[in-house]
mmCIF file of C-alpha atoms in Angstrom:
data_model
loop_
_atom_site.group_PDB
_atom_site.id
_atom_site.type_symbol
_atom_site.label_atom_id
_atom_site.label_comp_id
_atom_site.label_asym_id
_atom_site.label_seq_id
_atom_site.Cartn_x
_atom_site.Cartn_y
_atom_site.Cartn_z
ATOM 1 C CA MET A 1 -27.424 23.816 12.053
ATOM 2 C CA THR A 2 -28.069 25.958 8.972
ATOM 3 C CA ASN A 3 -29.685 24.564 5.842
ATOM 4 C CA ILE A 4 -26.363 24.926 4.011
ATOM 5 C CA GLU A 5 -24.622 22.865 6.697
ATOM 6 C CA LYS A 6 -27.311 20.178 6.571
ATOM 7 C CA VAL A 7 -27.148 19.847 2.775
ATOM 8 C CA GLU A 8 -23.356 19.734 2.871
ATOM 9 C CA GLN A 9 -23.343 17.109 5.605
ATOM 10 C CA ASP A 10 -25.798 14.862 3.747
ATOM 11 C CA LEU A 11 -23.968 15.307 0.440
ATOM 12 C CA LEU A 12 -20.713 14.197 2.062
ATOM 13 C CA LEU A 13 -22.501 11.081 3.326
ATOM 14 C CA SER A 14 -24.310 10.377 0.053
ATOM 15 C CA LYS A 15 -21.304 11.117 -2.205
ATOM 16 C CA LEU A 16 -23.617 10.957 -5.218
ATOM 17 C CA MET A 17 -25.676 13.373 -7.317
ATOM 18 C CA CYS A 18 -27.961 12.213 -10.134
ATOM 19 C CA ILE A 19 -28.172 14.740 -12.966
ATOM 20 C CA PHE A 20 -31.019 15.163 -15.446
ATOM 21 C CA ARG A 21 -31.059 17.766 -18.225
ATOM 22 C CA VAL A 22 -34.334 19.440 -19.138
ATOM 23 C CA ASN A 23 -35.161 19.144 -22.832
ATOM 24 C CA GLU A 24 -38.048 17.785 -24.901
ATOM 25 C CA ILE A 25 -38.304 14.713 -22.667
ATOM 26 C CA GLU A 26 -41.655 14.646 -20.849
ATOM 27 C CA VAL A 27 -41.711 16.019 -17.317
ATOM 28 C CA GLN A 28 -43.210 12.799 -15.959
ATOM 29 C CA THR A 29 -40.399 10.761 -17.518
ATOM 30 C CA ILE A 30 -37.791 12.774 -15.603
ATOM 31 C CA VAL A 31 -39.909 12.443 -12.465
ATOM 32 C CA GLU A 32 -40.067 8.639 -12.813
ATOM 33 C CA ALA A 33 -36.338 8.426 -13.575
ATOM 34 C CA SER A 34 -35.617 10.503 -10.473
ATOM 35 C CA LYS A 35 -37.829 8.232 -8.390
ATOM 36 C CA ALA A 36 -35.896 5.212 -9.695
ATOM 37 C CA CYS A 37 -32.672 6.856 -8.511
ATOM 38 C CA VAL A 38 -34.079 7.627 -5.070
ATOM 39 C CA GLU A 39 -35.539 4.145 -4.646
ATOM 40 C CA ASN A 40 -32.080 2.700 -5.238
ATOM 41 C CA GLY A 41 -30.068 4.820 -2.836
ATOM 42 C CA ALA A 42 -29.706 8.334 -4.286
ATOM 43 C CA LYS A 43 -30.489 11.339 -2.128
ATOM 44 C CA PHE A 44 -29.538 14.219 -4.441
ATOM 45 C CA ILE A 45 -31.202 15.007 -7.773
ATOM 46 C CA GLU A 46 -29.897 17.854 -9.928
ATOM 47 C CA ILE A 47 -32.161 19.254 -12.625
ATOM 48 C CA THR A 48 -29.891 21.022 -15.075
ATOM 49 C CA TYR A 49 -30.925 24.437 -16.322
ATOM 50 C CA ASN A 50 -31.235 24.545 -20.100
ATOM 51 C CA HIS A 51 -30.118 27.957 -21.364
ATOM 52 C CA GLN A 52 -31.061 27.319 -24.985
ATOM 53 C CA GLU A 53 -34.758 26.773 -24.260
ATOM 54 C CA TYR A 54 -37.143 25.057 -21.826
ATOM 55 C CA GLU A 55 -36.433 27.652 -19.119
ATOM 56 C CA ASP A 56 -39.894 27.485 -17.562
ATOM 57 C CA LYS A 57 -39.878 23.703 -17.856
ATOM 58 C CA THR A 58 -36.717 23.553 -15.735
ATOM 59 C CA PHE A 59 -38.511 24.919 -12.706
ATOM 60 C CA GLU A 60 -41.627 22.863 -13.437
ATOM 61 C CA VAL A 61 -39.475 19.728 -13.357
ATOM 62 C CA ILE A 62 -37.785 20.758 -10.096
ATOM 63 C CA GLN A 63 -41.127 21.278 -8.398
ATOM 64 C CA SER A 64 -42.607 18.071 -9.842
ATOM 65 C CA VAL A 65 -39.632 15.973 -8.758
ATOM 66 C CA LYS A 66 -39.687 17.502 -5.259
ATOM 67 C CA GLU A 67 -43.350 16.577 -4.878
ATOM 68 C CA ALA A 68 -42.693 13.021 -6.088
ATOM 69 C CA VAL A 69 -39.589 12.020 -4.103
ATOM 70 C CA GLY A 70 -40.444 13.223 -0.601
ATOM 71 C CA GLN A 71 -38.994 15.575 1.966
ATOM 72 C CA ASP A 72 -35.847 13.623 2.812
ATOM 73 C CA ILE A 73 -34.478 14.009 -0.732
ATOM 74 C CA TYR A 74 -32.663 17.079 -2.064
ATOM 75 C CA VAL A 75 -33.656 18.435 -5.476
ATOM 76 C CA GLY A 76 -31.627 21.286 -6.890
ATOM 77 C CA CYS A 77 -30.889 23.304 -9.996
ATOM 78 C CA GLY A 78 -27.721 22.864 -12.056
ATOM 79 C CA THR A 79 -25.871 25.031 -14.592
ATOM 80 C CA VAL A 80 -26.887 28.216 -12.787
ATOM 81 C CA LEU A 81 -24.745 31.023 -14.224
ATOM 82 C CA THR A 82 -26.301 34.304 -13.095
ATOM 83 C CA ILE A 83 -27.888 35.772 -10.002
ATOM 84 C CA GLU A 84 -31.173 36.061 -11.920
ATOM 85 C CA GLU A 85 -31.139 32.308 -12.531
ATOM 86 C CA ALA A 86 -30.232 31.720 -8.882
ATOM 87 C CA LYS A 87 -33.239 33.775 -7.790
ATOM 88 C CA LYS A 88 -35.544 31.749 -10.052
ATOM 89 C CA ALA A 89 -34.061 28.487 -8.803
ATOM 90 C CA ILE A 90 -34.564 29.459 -5.179
ATOM 91 C CA SER A 91 -38.099 30.658 -5.932
ATOM 92 C CA ALA A 92 -38.785 27.207 -7.378
ATOM 93 C CA ARG A 93 -37.759 25.752 -3.977
ATOM 94 C CA SER A 94 -34.424 24.333 -5.145
ATOM 95 C CA ASP A 95 -32.598 22.755 -2.221
ATOM 96 C CA PHE A 96 -29.203 23.576 -3.715
ATOM 97 C CA ILE A 97 -27.564 25.258 -6.695
ATOM 98 C CA VAL A 98 -24.748 23.889 -8.855
ATOM 99 C CA SER A 99 -22.741 25.654 -11.542
ATOM 100 C CA PRO A 100 -19.959 24.815 -14.019
ATOM 101 C CA ILE A 101 -18.382 28.192 -13.183
ATOM 102 C CA LEU A 102 -17.471 30.216 -10.108
ATOM 103 C CA SER A 103 -19.749 33.228 -9.598
ATOM 104 C CA LEU A 104 -18.991 35.120 -6.409
ATOM 105 C CA GLU A 105 -22.219 37.056 -6.913
ATOM 106 C CA VAL A 106 -24.280 33.848 -6.949
ATOM 107 C CA LEU A 107 -22.244 32.472 -4.042
ATOM 108 C CA LYS A 108 -22.995 35.522 -1.906
ATOM 109 C CA TYR A 109 -26.690 35.522 -2.824
ATOM 110 C CA ALA A 110 -27.089 31.814 -2.102
ATOM 111 C CA HIS A 111 -25.416 32.133 1.290
ATOM 112 C CA GLU A 112 -27.593 35.116 2.170
ATOM 113 C CA HIS A 113 -30.611 32.870 1.550
ATOM 114 C CA ASP A 114 -29.101 29.828 3.297
ATOM 115 C CA VAL A 115 -28.993 27.790 0.068
ATOM 116 C CA PHE A 116 -26.083 25.444 -0.607
ATOM 117 C CA TYR A 117 -24.081 26.467 -3.706
ATOM 118 C CA MET A 118 -21.467 24.274 -5.359
ATOM 119 C CA PRO A 119 -19.488 26.299 -7.929
ATOM 120 C CA GLY A 120 -17.478 24.812 -10.751
ATOM 121 C CA VAL A 121 -13.721 25.327 -10.806
ATOM 122 C CA MET A 122 -10.841 24.158 -12.946
ATOM 123 C CA SER A 123 -7.748 26.018 -11.746
ATOM 124 C CA ALA A 124 -6.054 26.262 -8.357
ATOM 125 C CA THR A 125 -6.866 29.975 -8.305
ATOM 126 C CA GLU A 126 -10.588 29.347 -8.832
ATOM 127 C CA ALA A 127 -10.665 26.567 -6.246
ATOM 128 C CA TYR A 128 -9.007 28.721 -3.606
ATOM 129 C CA GLU A 129 -11.144 31.768 -4.419
ATOM 130 C CA ALA A 130 -14.281 29.656 -3.985
ATOM 131 C CA TYR A 131 -12.992 28.242 -0.698
ATOM 132 C CA ARG A 132 -11.959 31.691 0.564
ATOM 133 C CA ASN A 133 -15.539 32.826 -0.024
ATOM 134 C CA HIS A 134 -16.959 29.904 1.978
ATOM 135 C CA ALA A 135 -17.852 27.435 -0.782
ATOM 136 C CA HIS A 136 -17.096 24.283 1.204
ATOM 137 C CA ILE A 137 -17.414 21.854 -1.730
ATOM 138 C CA VAL A 138 -16.353 22.735 -5.268
ATOM 139 C CA LYS A 139 -17.062 20.917 -8.504
ATOM 140 C CA LEU A 140 -13.925 20.117 -10.502
ATOM 141 C CA PHE A 141 -15.265 20.459 -14.020
ATOM 142 C CA PRO A 142 -14.843 18.618 -16.267
ATOM 143 C CA THR A 143 -13.171 15.901 -14.198
ATOM 144 C CA GLY A 144 -13.573 13.165 -16.800
ATOM 145 C CA GLU A 145 -11.820 15.179 -19.471
ATOM 146 C CA LEU A 146 -9.168 16.647 -17.161
ATOM 147 C CA GLY A 147 -8.358 13.231 -15.708
ATOM 148 C CA LEU A 148 -7.575 12.036 -12.217
ATOM 149 C CA ASP A 149 -3.921 13.057 -12.463
ATOM 150 C CA TYR A 150 -5.009 16.685 -12.721
ATOM 151 C CA GLY A 151 -7.322 16.315 -9.743
ATOM 152 C CA LYS A 152 -4.619 14.674 -7.656
ATOM 153 C CA ALA A 153 -2.142 17.418 -8.594
ATOM 154 C CA LEU A 154 -4.658 20.067 -7.525
ATOM 155 C CA MET A 155 -5.258 18.326 -4.210
ATOM 156 C CA LYS A 156 -1.589 18.254 -3.255
ATOM 157 C CA PRO A 157 -1.294 21.972 -2.410
ATOM 158 C CA LEU A 158 -5.037 22.499 -1.870
ATOM 159 C CA GLY A 159 -6.090 19.300 -0.130
ATOM 160 C CA PHE A 160 -8.036 21.215 2.509
ATOM 161 C CA ILE A 161 -10.672 21.963 -0.168
ATOM 162 C CA GLN A 162 -13.390 19.365 -0.795
ATOM 163 C CA TYR A 163 -13.741 18.404 -4.466
ATOM 164 C CA PHE A 164 -16.719 16.917 -6.294
ATOM 165 C CA ALA A 165 -16.134 15.134 -9.611
ATOM 166 C CA VAL A 166 -18.353 15.550 -12.674
ATOM 167 C CA GLY A 167 -17.907 14.289 -16.225
ATOM 168 C CA LYS A 168 -17.846 10.928 -18.050
ATOM 169 C CA MET A 169 -18.764 8.991 -14.917
ATOM 170 C CA THR A 170 -18.859 5.197 -14.769
ATOM 171 C CA PRO A 171 -18.947 3.010 -11.639
ATOM 172 C CA ALA A 172 -15.262 2.150 -12.098
ATOM 173 C CA PHE A 173 -14.235 5.790 -12.563
ATOM 174 C CA TYR A 174 -16.491 6.807 -9.678
ATOM 175 C CA GLU A 175 -14.637 4.477 -7.353
ATOM 176 C CA GLU A 176 -11.317 5.783 -8.651
ATOM 177 C CA CYS A 177 -12.475 9.338 -7.896
ATOM 178 C CA LEU A 178 -13.472 8.481 -4.323
ATOM 179 C CA SER A 179 -10.224 6.592 -3.821
ATOM 180 C CA ALA A 180 -8.274 9.601 -5.116
ATOM 181 C CA GLY A 181 -9.829 11.909 -2.533
ATOM 182 C CA PHE A 182 -12.941 13.344 -4.182
ATOM 183 C CA VAL A 183 -15.828 13.646 -1.724
ATOM 184 C CA GLY A 184 -18.380 12.583 -4.307
ATOM 185 C CA ALA A 185 -19.407 12.726 -7.951
ATOM 186 C CA GLY A 186 -22.253 13.529 -10.290
ATOM 187 C CA VAL A 187 -23.731 10.896 -12.600
ATOM 188 C CA SER A 188 -25.303 12.081 -15.836
ATOM 189 C CA SER A 189 -24.977 10.398 -19.236
ATOM 190 C CA SER A 190 -25.193 6.846 -17.904
ATOM 191 C CA ILE A 191 -28.698 7.550 -16.572
ATOM 192 C CA ASN A 192 -30.003 10.528 -18.562
ATOM 193 C CA SER A 193 -29.256 9.678 -22.197
ATOM 194 C CA ARG A 194 -32.098 10.262 -24.636
ATOM 195 C CA GLU A 195 -32.176 6.541 -25.464
ATOM 196 C CA ILE A 196 -32.617 5.487 -21.838
ATOM 197 C CA LEU A 197 -35.234 8.133 -21.023
ATOM 198 C CA GLU A 198 -37.254 7.722 -24.208
ATOM 199 C CA SER A 199 -37.394 3.956 -23.626
ATOM 200 C CA LYS A 200 -38.549 4.653 -20.036
ATOM 201 C CA ASN A 201 -36.090 2.043 -18.816
ATOM 202 C CA TYR A 202 -36.374 3.003 -15.154
ATOM 203 C CA GLU A 203 -35.203 -0.416 -14.028
ATOM 204 C CA LEU A 204 -31.892 0.114 -15.825
ATOM 205 C CA ILE A 205 -31.506 3.546 -14.220
ATOM 206 C CA GLY A 206 -32.249 2.100 -10.798
ATOM 207 C CA ASN A 207 -29.776 -0.736 -11.199
ATOM 208 C CA LYS A 208 -27.020 1.673 -12.207
ATOM 209 C CA ILE A 209 -27.657 3.935 -9.230
ATOM 210 C CA LYS A 210 -27.741 0.917 -6.933
ATOM 211 C CA GLU A 211 -24.174 0.140 -8.034
ATOM 212 C CA TYR A 212 -23.016 3.721 -7.442
ATOM 213 C CA ALA A 213 -24.669 3.722 -3.996
ATOM 214 C CA ARG A 214 -22.956 0.441 -3.145
ATOM 215 C CA ILE A 215 -19.576 1.964 -3.977
ATOM 216 C CA ALA A 216 -20.363 5.122 -1.978
ATOM 217 C CA ASN A 217 -21.236 3.062 1.087
ATOM 218 C CA LYS A 218 -17.798 1.445 0.992
ATOM 219 C CA TYR A 219 -16.235 4.868 1.604
ATOM 220 C CA ASN A 220 -18.478 5.646 4.579
ATOM 221 C CA LYS A 221 -17.029 2.810 6.654
#
């Protein structure tokens, strides 16, 4: 089994990705928040690349989180737009790469290095182009704003593609997404808001992820 196949297989079982954006928040705070997610059932942590600033900090956070959560957890880099960013992410030992866009250049490079890449798509054309180039899971972005009706409409002719939901996620909407046919979803604002992180309310983060994990387990039976 390749690394890409292993990551894909575990993501389909986990159905959940916890997303943290790198900004002025202390590295250790993101590390502790990530640990709270893992301790309550999460297996995938995405550290989102900040293009405005904090570039070096992005990769510092990835490495720090990887060291803190253990080998059985996947820590990857999000919002990767270019092949240069993909190279830096892989050099920082990212287990996977996520993007809000479809870059065939990044897709090819990631596959050459046996790194799982989940591109972002919005249209049927983008979804099929990603699939045709061996992206086995695509991120429908932004799912929350597009709405489930759009996702369902896309799945009718292209149901052989596996879709991941991202955007405005709540436990109720998460369950609706899984019920509609999405293979999983990313959770961001409900666990990574400035207020929650600055207050270091790791118990709140853990309790929220516990609820998402409970819902995910229902769809593995």
